[in-house]
Amino acid sequence: MIKIKINGQEQSWDGDPDLPLLWYLRDEAGLTGTKYGCGQALCGACTVIVDKEAVRACITSINDVAGREVTTIEGLHPSGDHPVQKAWRQLNVPQCGFCQAGQIMQAAALLMDNQKPSHDQIREAMSGNICRCGCYQRIENAVHLASTGV
Amino acid sequence: MNFIENPKKLRGFEKHVRIEKVSRRSILKGLGITGGFVLAAPVMSRQALAYETGAGKMPHGVVVDPRVFVAIAPDGIVTIVAHRSEMGTGVRTSLPLIVAEELEADWTKVRVQQAHGDEVKFGNQDTDGSRSTRHYLIPMRQIGASARTMLEQAAAKRWGVPATEVKAVNHEVVHSATSRKLGFGELAADAAREPLPSIEGLKLKDPKDFRYLTKGQVSIVDLRDITTGRARYGADVRLPGMKYAVIARPPVTGGKLVSFDPAEALKVPGVEKVMEVRGWPWPSKFQPLGGVAVIARNTGAAIKGRDALKIVWDDGPNGKYESVAYRKELEEASRKPGLVVRKEGDADAALKTADKVIVGEYYIPHLAHVSMEPPVAVANVKDGKAEIWAPVQSPGGTREDVAKTLGIPEDSVSVNVTLLGGGFGRKSKCDFALEAALLSKELGAPVKVQWTREDDIHNGFLHTVSVERIEAGLDKSGKVIAWRHRSVAPSIASTFAAGTVHQAPFELGMGLVDMPFEIANISCENPEAAAHTRIGWFRSVSNIPRAFAVQSMVGEIAQATGRDPKDMLLELIGSPRIIKLDSVKDLWNYGEPYDSYPIDTARMRKVVELVAEKGEWGRSLPKGRGLGIAVHRSFVSYIATIVEVAVDDKGKLTIPRVDTAIDCGTYVNPERIHSQIEGAAIMGLSLAKYGEITFKDGKVQQKNYDDFPVIRMDESPLVTNVHIVPPGADTPPSGVGEPGVPPFAPALINAIFAATGKRIRSLPIGKQLEA
Ligand code: FES
Ligand code: FES
């Protein structure tokens, strides 16, 4: 039996310990905000925060996060008003929106680590997250906005 | 109860009016609750607008009926139906916003409801071809104005005053003479009993009174849900008892399953069943390829189970498809005459006598859509009925195809449209929904079919592959006197009919026969090319290779004659005029009547001049940097782009700045135009720099974002500026979703030439700058 804490709630799993966290979250726990985009840590759509770090849930097994604290987009902020989320809305970042949960989690993790990232640091930190719709200009501006106060 | 007091009022449409019973929806009181009727015909009143569109010619045409699209509850909440699919363009917001504008509704009291797939009720729902605003601006205004008129009539009756004395203002109807007011909610029930006003008599708002349209102040309705993880895409649908499936499909188009061994797959924890999925022979439109499905309790288990399958395939007739050899075939075909699809003067003769002939042979490979959300669908088929939840661009077509595939009537199929995590044309094909329907029927349980990214790349409907060969003949003065363009590419029609070797009119019409230059001798030809994989629409479609070739050739001519590329471009476009294309047999013109949407070189010149001004064409740049320009008309919009590129001594490319000018006629939401054009620059850069799907032994060689890369933030342009041409009073709306892509690659390639003196004729750029 594997125990993990997801968005503050204790959960347990007694199935395949190698099951990627992504599919546990989406299919078993019903937390569908975290997305599948590639399954190979190439796109960042599945980004969640484990303890204080952004990780790709598609290549992280449920066993890897045993006893740790996982935050998904649903748990980022109780009312959905994390500075990153607010900045995203203020700048109308999303197009289709499918990549955005991963982008937001990545940005939130970046700001935990570095409160005032430079232009280059933002571009570097966000480059693991693909947006096929091409919202990069706004994502970059929104991360900057979130870091300077929304 | 008949809503049409006098059907004759709807002149010209009487024959098409059909009454349909719609069940009462308990929550929604007022307009829209008790019935619906359909005008399965274009509703374009001459008096209300100065142009016509091709909307009426789309399957099931246009429905203009407030009772189908608008409901008002007693508490005043207005529900507006969005009948087109949201894939990132903002259409789910924009179309209801048009209704709200004319209705005088307060947007904060509007809720948007997604239509299910039902084209008899809602009219055409194919969300493709950059058509939604262009076909629905006026119908949505008419719907809003009809509902507003009914509310005004109801209020006037209640007060016993003439309807001309009352006016809807921001969610209320007002009688200013007596300072009386009634909220929309209070009037809803009465308004529903008012006769439907005649469309011809409707008074549309004066654009100067717009509160929302053209302002760009309204955010998309799903913004909060998207940023909080609550937005529901196809992959997010969960039903009680739902099974999770992935499918192993034949790796070669036209291949078949020979045998499979499920033993190892069945040992994987969570895997419940392995079963064959029915496939159809190639080509068969959007029918599933067939294969072996692994059914599990979650997607992860299904994927792991599939990895453990042992399968023997018969590769069939396309087992030898190989991209290097195929390219040679296309090149050879382009060097010989082909089917002439446009002819003015005598280009062959003029090329022979020309002082100089410039030849460009351009190659653009297959591309995959790789929308962020891979194809996915949920189906529940039970007791002869099917319910589908899927991110589809054509809900009506999906309903038809599910019915046909399962052999049940269309009435027994309902299609719920989720948000689409990107579409780009891939989700116009509903094969994934058909797979889910077939599996659910056999399992007797709801099932979700999830495509992996590898499936998406291996078994998609790819963008075609083409060689575009252009020969330009110049006279002694450097004037272009002859233009021969041969375009060779397998056609999308090959996915519908075996043996197709020529492009369809809709493909020829994307940048080949509609080439806008003022040249005396023109020949456009289409030599034969047979398909060996499924070809499909990809955002901007054939405009990608055509714009790349034509606009690169402009750069080459400028280079050969020592002219400024922008001046050269304007000289080739020539005088401001409406182009006549008498020699083109079947001019597609994006399905639009040519009178409303002619090829207008004045508008084309205008976007070139605007982008040159705003994009500071001619500014001086340090060594290793260059500017490139390109213009293209597609989806009846005009777009010009300037790209600034910097290439370092290792051949590494960065894009300091992009400027794009767009003339898309009358528009609704400039903020979403900006986002579409910003995104188009990224997609254009992705395909120019990396986009290439290749085949070997009939199989796609790429598999995921590592070997089919797309642009990431660190490579994206530092700034993309969008400049919108203010529309003339009567300029009809035109496309926005697609037209931004085609000019990007040639502008970039022209910029690379300016920066390095290197002319790239084969996409993607790949390592060509490194050598
Ligand atoms: S799905 Fe995990 S990185 Fe793409
Ligand atoms: S918004 Fe569509 S993929 Fe990023």
mmCIF file with all atom_site columns, N, CA, C and O in Angstrom, chain B residues 668-704:
data_model
loop_
_atom_site.group_PDB
_atom_site.id
_atom_site.type_symbol
_atom_site.label_atom_id
_atom_site.label_alt_id
_atom_site.label_comp_id
_atom_site.label_asym_id
_atom_site.label_entity_id
_atom_site.label_seq_id
_atom_site.pdbx_PDB_ins_code
_atom_site.Cartn_x
_atom_site.Cartn_y
_atom_site.Cartn_z
_atom_site.occupancy
_atom_site.B_iso_or_equiv
_atom_site.pdbx_formal_charge
_atom_site.auth_seq_id
_atom_site.auth_comp_id
_atom_site.auth_asym_id
_atom_site.auth_atom_id
_atom_site.pdbx_PDB_model_num
ATOM 1   N N  . VAL B 1 668 ? -14.499 40.784 -34.865 1.00 0.00 ? 668 VAL B N  1
ATOM 2   C CA . VAL B 1 668 ? -15.266 40.744 -33.623 1.00 0.00 ? 668 VAL B CA 1
ATOM 3   C C  . VAL B 1 668 ? -14.376 41.047 -32.425 1.00 0.00 ? 668 VAL B C  1
ATOM 4   O O  . VAL B 1 668 ? -14.664 41.914 -31.626 1.00 0.00 ? 668 VAL B O  1
ATOM 5   N N  . ASN B 1 669 ? -13.291 40.305 -32.316 1.00 0.00 ? 669 ASN B N  1
ATOM 6   C CA . ASN B 1 669 ? -12.489 40.385 -31.103 1.00 0.00 ? 669 ASN B CA 1
ATOM 7   C C  . ASN B 1 669 ? -10.999 40.529 -31.428 1.00 0.00 ? 669 ASN B C  1
ATOM 8   O O  . ASN B 1 669 ? -10.297 39.542 -31.592 1.00 0.00 ? 669 ASN B O  1
ATOM 9   N N  . PRO B 1 670 ? -10.512 41.782 -31.517 1.00 0.00 ? 670 PRO B N  1
ATOM 10  C CA . PRO B 1 670 ? -9.119  41.981 -31.925 1.00 0.00 ? 670 PRO B CA 1
ATOM 11  C C  . PRO B 1 670 ? -8.125  41.308 -30.989 1.00 0.00 ? 670 PRO B C  1
ATOM 12  O O  . PRO B 1 670 ? -7.043  40.908 -31.418 1.00 0.00 ? 670 PRO B O  1
ATOM 13  N N  . GLU B 1 671 ? -8.507  41.133 -29.741 1.00 0.00 ? 671 GLU B N  1
ATOM 14  C CA . GLU B 1 671 ? -7.588  40.504 -28.789 1.00 0.00 ? 671 GLU B CA 1
ATOM 15  C C  . GLU B 1 671 ? -7.296  39.059 -29.213 1.00 0.00 ? 671 GLU B C  1
ATOM 16  O O  . GLU B 1 671 ? -6.150  38.591 -29.142 1.00 0.00 ? 671 GLU B O  1
ATOM 17  N N  . ARG B 1 672 ? -8.323  38.359 -29.680 1.00 0.00 ? 672 ARG B N  1
ATOM 18  C CA . ARG B 1 672 ? -8.107  36.975 -30.136 1.00 0.00 ? 672 ARG B CA 1
ATOM 19  C C  . ARG B 1 672 ? -7.450  36.939 -31.527 1.00 0.00 ? 672 ARG B C  1
ATOM 20  O O  . ARG B 1 672 ? -6.848  35.925 -31.889 1.00 0.00 ? 672 ARG B O  1
ATOM 21  N N  . ILE B 1 673 ? -7.583  37.994 -32.289 1.00 0.00 ? 673 ILE B N  1
ATOM 22  C CA . ILE B 1 673 ? -6.838  38.045 -33.557 1.00 0.00 ? 673 ILE B CA 1
ATOM 23  C C  . ILE B 1 673 ? -5.350  38.097 -33.221 1.00 0.00 ? 673 ILE B C  1
ATOM 24  O O  . ILE B 1 673 ? -4.540  37.363 -33.793 1.00 0.00 ? 673 ILE B O  1
ATOM 25  N N  . HIS B 1 674 ? -5.010  38.941 -32.267 1.00 0.00 ? 674 HIS B N  1
ATOM 26  C CA . HIS B 1 674 ? -3.610  39.004 -31.834 1.00 0.00 ? 674 HIS B CA 1
ATOM 27  C C  . HIS B 1 674 ? -3.117  37.632 -31.407 1.00 0.00 ? 674 HIS B C  1
ATOM 28  O O  . HIS B 1 674 ? -2.052  37.185 -31.810 1.00 0.00 ? 674 HIS B O  1
ATOM 29  N N  . SER B 1 675 ? -3.894  36.948 -30.579 1.00 0.00 ? 675 SER B N  1
ATOM 30  C CA . SER B 1 675 ? -3.394  35.667 -30.064 1.00 0.00 ? 675 SER B CA 1
ATOM 31  C C  . SER B 1 675 ? -3.250  34.644 -31.193 1.00 0.00 ? 675 SER B C  1
ATOM 32  O O  . SER B 1 675 ? -2.309  33.850 -31.197 1.00 0.00 ? 675 SER B O  1
ATOM 33  N N  . GLN B 1 676 ? -4.163  34.659 -32.151 1.00 0.00 ? 676 GLN B N  1
ATOM 34  C CA . GLN B 1 676 ? -4.035  33.727 -33.275 1.00 0.00 ? 676 GLN B CA 1
ATOM 35  C C  . GLN B 1 676 ? -2.789  34.017 -34.109 1.00 0.00 ? 676 GLN B C  1
ATOM 36  O O  . GLN B 1 676 ? -2.106  33.103 -34.552 1.00 0.00 ? 676 GLN B O  1
ATOM 37  N N  . ILE B 1 677 ? -2.510  35.279 -34.309 1.00 0.00 ? 677 ILE B N  1
ATOM 38  C CA . ILE B 1 677 ? -1.357  35.625 -35.150 1.00 0.00 ? 677 ILE B CA 1
ATOM 39  C C  . ILE B 1 677 ? -0.046  35.380 -34.395 1.00 0.00 ? 677 ILE B C  1
ATOM 40  O O  . ILE B 1 677 ? 0.946   34.913 -34.968 1.00 0.00 ? 677 ILE B O  1
ATOM 41  N N  . GLU B 1 678 ? -0.057  35.662 -33.103 1.00 0.00 ? 678 GLU B N  1
ATOM 42  C CA . GLU B 1 678 ? 1.134   35.322 -32.302 1.00 0.00 ? 678 GLU B CA 1
ATOM 43  C C  . GLU B 1 678 ? 1.400   33.820 -32.388 1.00 0.00 ? 678 GLU B C  1
ATOM 44  O O  . GLU B 1 678 ? 2.534   33.378 -32.565 1.00 0.00 ? 678 GLU B O  1
ATOM 45  N N  . GLY B 1 679 ? 0.340   33.048 -32.250 1.00 0.00 ? 679 GLY B N  1
ATOM 46  C CA . GLY B 1 679 ? 0.479   31.592 -32.308 1.00 0.00 ? 679 GLY B CA 1
ATOM 47  C C  . GLY B 1 679 ? 0.889   31.112 -33.692 1.00 0.00 ? 679 GLY B C  1
ATOM 48  O O  . GLY B 1 679 ? 1.656   30.151 -33.825 1.00 0.00 ? 679 GLY B O  1
ATOM 49  N N  . ALA B 1 680 ? 0.389   31.781 -34.719 1.00 0.00 ? 680 ALA B N  1
ATOM 50  C CA . ALA B 1 680 ? 0.729   31.387 -36.089 1.00 0.00 ? 680 ALA B CA 1
ATOM 51  C C  . ALA B 1 680 ? 2.221   31.564 -36.345 1.00 0.00 ? 680 ALA B C  1
ATOM 52  O O  . ALA B 1 680 ? 2.833   30.794 -37.085 1.00 0.00 ? 680 ALA B O  1
ATOM 53  N N  . ALA B 1 681 ? 2.806   32.584 -35.730 1.00 0.00 ? 681 ALA B N  1
ATOM 54  C CA . ALA B 1 681 ? 4.251   32.787 -35.892 1.00 0.00 ? 681 ALA B CA 1
ATOM 55  C C  . ALA B 1 681 ? 5.008   31.609 -35.298 1.00 0.00 ? 681 ALA B C  1
ATOM 56  O O  . ALA B 1 681 ? 5.993   31.130 -35.865 1.00 0.00 ? 681 ALA B O  1
ATOM 57  N N  . ILE B 1 682 ? 4.535   31.117 -34.171 1.00 0.00 ? 682 ILE B N  1
ATOM 58  C CA . ILE B 1 682 ? 5.195   29.972 -33.541 1.00 0.00 ? 682 ILE B CA 1
ATOM 59  C C  . ILE B 1 682 ? 5.012   28.718 -34.400 1.00 0.00 ? 682 ILE B C  1
ATOM 60  O O  . ILE B 1 682 ? 5.952   27.949 -34.626 1.00 0.00 ? 682 ILE B O  1
ATOM 61  N N  . MET B 1 683 ? 3.808   28.530 -34.894 1.00 0.00 ? 683 MET B N  1
ATOM 62  C CA . MET B 1 683 ? 3.591   27.340 -35.726 1.00 0.00 ? 683 MET B CA 1
ATOM 63  C C  . MET B 1 683 ? 4.378   27.441 -37.035 1.00 0.00 ? 683 MET B C  1
ATOM 64  O O  . MET B 1 683 ? 4.956   26.465 -37.511 1.00 0.00 ? 683 MET B O  1
ATOM 65  N N  . GLY B 1 684 ? 4.407   28.655 -37.589 1.00 0.00 ? 684 GLY B N  1
ATOM 66  C CA . GLY B 1 684 ? 5.181   28.859 -38.817 1.00 0.00 ? 684 GLY B CA 1
ATOM 67  C C  . GLY B 1 684 ? 6.661   28.601 -38.578 1.00 0.00 ? 684 GLY B C  1
ATOM 68  O O  . GLY B 1 684 ? 7.344   27.959 -39.391 1.00 0.00 ? 684 GLY B O  1
ATOM 69  N N  . LEU B 1 685 ? 7.142   29.062 -37.451 1.00 0.00 ? 685 LEU B N  1
ATOM 70  C CA . LEU B 1 685 ? 8.556   28.854 -37.130 1.00 0.00 ? 685 LEU B CA 1
ATOM 71  C C  . LEU B 1 685 ? 8.836   27.369 -36.870 1.00 0.00 ? 685 LEU B C  1
ATOM 72  O O  . LEU B 1 685 ? 9.869   26.843 -37.299 1.00 0.00 ? 685 LEU B O  1
ATOM 73  N N  . SER B 1 686 ? 7.907   26.704 -36.202 1.00 0.00 ? 686 SER B N  1
ATOM 74  C CA . SER B 1 686 ? 8.072   25.264 -35.941 1.00 0.00 ? 686 SER B CA 1
ATOM 75  C C  . SER B 1 686 ? 8.211   24.492 -37.241 1.00 0.00 ? 686 SER B C  1
ATOM 76  O O  . SER B 1 686 ? 9.105   23.661 -37.393 1.00 0.00 ? 686 SER B O  1
ATOM 77  N N  . LEU B 1 687 ? 7.321   24.759 -38.166 1.00 0.00 ? 687 LEU B N  1
ATOM 78  C CA . LEU B 1 687 ? 7.368   23.962 -39.403 1.00 0.00 ? 687 LEU B CA 1
ATOM 79  C C  . LEU B 1 687 ? 8.579   24.345 -40.242 1.00 0.00 ? 687 LEU B C  1
ATOM 80  O O  . LEU B 1 687 ? 9.185   23.492 -40.896 1.00 0.00 ? 687 LEU B O  1
ATOM 81  N N  . ALA B 1 688 ? 8.954   25.622 -40.202 1.00 0.00 ? 688 ALA B N  1
ATOM 82  C CA . ALA B 1 688 ? 10.105  26.042 -41.008 1.00 0.00 ? 688 ALA B CA 1
ATOM 83  C C  . ALA B 1 688 ? 11.400  25.457 -40.449 1.00 0.00 ? 688 ALA B C  1
ATOM 84  O O  . ALA B 1 688 ? 12.275  25.033 -41.186 1.00 0.00 ? 688 ALA B O  1
ATOM 85  N N  . LYS B 1 689 ? 11.499  25.433 -39.147 1.00 0.00 ? 689 LYS B N  1
ATOM 86  C CA . LYS B 1 689 ? 12.764  25.032 -38.551 1.00 0.00 ? 689 LYS B CA 1
ATOM 87  C C  . LYS B 1 689 ? 12.883  23.514 -38.414 1.00 0.00 ? 689 LYS B C  1
ATOM 88  O O  . LYS B 1 689 ? 13.946  22.947 -38.668 1.00 0.00 ? 689 LYS B O  1
ATOM 89  N N  . TYR B 1 690 ? 11.793  22.872 -38.038 1.00 0.00 ? 690 TYR B N  1
ATOM 90  C CA . TYR B 1 690 ? 11.893  21.455 -37.687 1.00 0.00 ? 690 TYR B CA 1
ATOM 91  C C  . TYR B 1 690 ? 10.923  20.521 -38.402 1.00 0.00 ? 690 TYR B C  1
ATOM 92  O O  . TYR B 1 690 ? 11.118  19.305 -38.382 1.00 0.00 ? 690 TYR B O  1
ATOM 93  N N  . GLY B 1 691 ? 9.814   21.063 -38.934 1.00 0.00 ? 691 GLY B N  1
ATOM 94  C CA . GLY B 1 691 ? 8.692   20.210 -39.310 1.00 0.00 ? 691 GLY B CA 1
ATOM 95  C C  . GLY B 1 691 ? 9.008   19.233 -40.424 1.00 0.00 ? 691 GLY B C  1
ATOM 96  O O  . GLY B 1 691 ? 9.151   19.614 -41.582 1.00 0.00 ? 691 GLY B O  1
ATOM 97  N N  . GLU B 1 692 ? 9.096   17.977 -40.090 1.00 0.00 ? 692 GLU B N  1
ATOM 98  C CA . GLU B 1 692 ? 9.286   16.967 -41.131 1.00 0.00 ? 692 GLU B CA 1
ATOM 99  C C  . GLU B 1 692 ? 8.903   15.583 -40.623 1.00 0.00 ? 692 GLU B C  1
ATOM 100 O O  . GLU B 1 692 ? 9.491   15.062 -39.688 1.00 0.00 ? 692 GLU B O  1
ATOM 101 N N  . ILE B 1 693 ? 7.927   15.003 -41.298 1.00 0.00 ? 693 ILE B N  1
ATOM 102 C CA . ILE B 1 693 ? 7.593   13.599 -41.073 1.00 0.00 ? 693 ILE B CA 1
ATOM 103 C C  . ILE B 1 693 ? 8.118   12.842 -42.286 1.00 0.00 ? 693 ILE B C  1
ATOM 104 O O  . ILE B 1 693 ? 7.848   13.213 -43.427 1.00 0.00 ? 693 ILE B O  1
ATOM 105 N N  . THR B 1 694 ? 8.898   11.802 -42.030 1.00 0.00 ? 694 THR B N  1
ATOM 106 C CA . THR B 1 694 ? 9.432   11.000 -43.133 1.00 0.00 ? 694 THR B CA 1
ATOM 107 C C  . THR B 1 694 ? 8.955   9.560  -42.995 1.00 0.00 ? 694 THR B C  1
ATOM 108 O O  . THR B 1 694 ? 8.605   9.104  -41.897 1.00 0.00 ? 694 THR B O  1
ATOM 109 N N  . PHE B 1 695 ? 8.991   8.870  -44.124 1.00 0.00 ? 695 PHE B N  1
ATOM 110 C CA . PHE B 1 695 ? 8.574   7.463  -44.153 1.00 0.00 ? 695 PHE B CA 1
ATOM 111 C C  . PHE B 1 695 ? 9.721   6.571  -44.585 1.00 0.00 ? 695 PHE B C  1
ATOM 112 O O  . PHE B 1 695 ? 10.546  6.949  -45.427 1.00 0.00 ? 695 PHE B O  1
ATOM 113 N N  . LYS B 1 696 ? 9.739   5.398  -44.010 1.00 0.00 ? 696 LYS B N  1
ATOM 114 C CA . LYS B 1 696 ? 10.635  4.347  -44.471 1.00 0.00 ? 696 LYS B CA 1
ATOM 115 C C  . LYS B 1 696 ? 9.860   3.041  -44.323 1.00 0.00 ? 696 LYS B C  1
ATOM 116 O O  . LYS B 1 696 ? 9.181   2.833  -43.319 1.00 0.00 ? 696 LYS B O  1
ATOM 117 N N  . ASP B 1 697 ? 9.952   2.189  -45.311 1.00 0.00 ? 697 ASP B N  1
ATOM 118 C CA . ASP B 1 697 ? 9.185   0.939  -45.313 1.00 0.00 ? 697 ASP B CA 1
ATOM 119 C C  . ASP B 1 697 ? 7.716   1.182  -44.979 1.00 0.00 ? 697 ASP B C  1
ATOM 120 O O  . ASP B 1 697 ? 7.088   0.395  -44.262 1.00 0.00 ? 697 ASP B O  1
ATOM 121 N N  . GLY B 1 698 ? 7.207   2.278  -45.452 1.00 0.00 ? 698 GLY B N  1
ATOM 122 C CA . GLY B 1 698 ? 5.791   2.580  -45.254 1.00 0.00 ? 698 GLY B CA 1
ATOM 123 C C  . GLY B 1 698 ? 5.435   3.142  -43.907 1.00 0.00 ? 698 GLY B C  1
ATOM 124 O O  . GLY B 1 698 ? 4.288   3.504  -43.653 1.00 0.00 ? 698 GLY B O  1
ATOM 125 N N  . LYS B 1 699 ? 6.439   3.229  -43.005 1.00 0.00 ? 699 LYS B N  1
ATOM 126 C CA . LYS B 1 699 ? 6.151   3.655  -41.634 1.00 0.00 ? 699 LYS B CA 1
ATOM 127 C C  . LYS B 1 699 ? 6.705   5.051  -41.354 1.00 0.00 ? 699 LYS B C  1
ATOM 128 O O  . LYS B 1 699 ? 7.808   5.377  -41.805 1.00 0.00 ? 699 LYS B O  1
ATOM 129 N N  . VAL B 1 700 ? 5.964   5.802  -40.560 1.00 0.00 ? 700 VAL B N  1
ATOM 130 C CA . VAL B 1 700 ? 6.463   7.102  -40.105 1.00 0.00 ? 700 VAL B CA 1
ATOM 131 C C  . VAL B 1 700 ? 7.671   6.861  -39.208 1.00 0.00 ? 700 VAL B C  1
ATOM 132 O O  . VAL B 1 700 ? 7.652   5.995  -38.337 1.00 0.00 ? 700 VAL B O  1
ATOM 133 N N  . GLN B 1 701 ? 8.732   7.641  -39.431 1.00 0.00 ? 701 GLN B N  1
ATOM 134 C CA . GLN B 1 701 ? 9.962   7.415  -38.658 1.00 0.00 ? 701 GLN B CA 1
ATOM 135 C C  . GLN B 1 701 ? 10.038  8.224  -37.362 1.00 0.00 ? 701 GLN B C  1
ATOM 136 O O  . GLN B 1 701 ? 10.906  7.965  -36.549 1.00 0.00 ? 701 GLN B O  1
ATOM 137 N N  . GLN B 1 702 ? 9.167   9.223  -37.218 1.00 0.00 ? 702 GLN B N  1
ATOM 138 C CA . GLN B 1 702 ? 9.219   10.023 -35.998 1.00 0.00 ? 702 GLN B CA 1
ATOM 139 C C  . GLN B 1 702 ? 8.201   9.467  -35.000 1.00 0.00 ? 702 GLN B C  1
ATOM 140 O O  . GLN B 1 702 ? 7.303   8.721  -35.390 1.00 0.00 ? 702 GLN B O  1
ATOM 141 N N  . LYS B 1 703 ? 8.347   9.872  -33.732 1.00 0.00 ? 703 LYS B N  1
ATOM 142 C CA . LYS B 1 703 ? 7.436   9.291  -32.761 1.00 0.00 ? 703 LYS B CA 1
ATOM 143 C C  . LYS B 1 703 ? 6.897   10.252 -31.711 1.00 0.00 ? 703 LYS B C  1
ATOM 144 O O  . LYS B 1 703 ? 5.806   10.060 -31.185 1.00 0.00 ? 703 LYS B O  1
ATOM 145 N N  . ASN B 1 704 ? 7.639   11.293 -31.398 1.00 0.00 ? 704 ASN B N  1
ATOM 146 C CA . ASN B 1 704 ? 7.192   12.143 -30.298 1.00 0.00 ? 704 ASN B CA 1
ATOM 147 C C  . ASN B 1 704 ? 7.826   13.523 -30.493 1.00 0.00 ? 704 ASN B C  1
ATOM 148 O O  . ASN B 1 704 ? 8.463   13.793 -31.517 1.00 0.00 ? 704 ASN B O  1
#
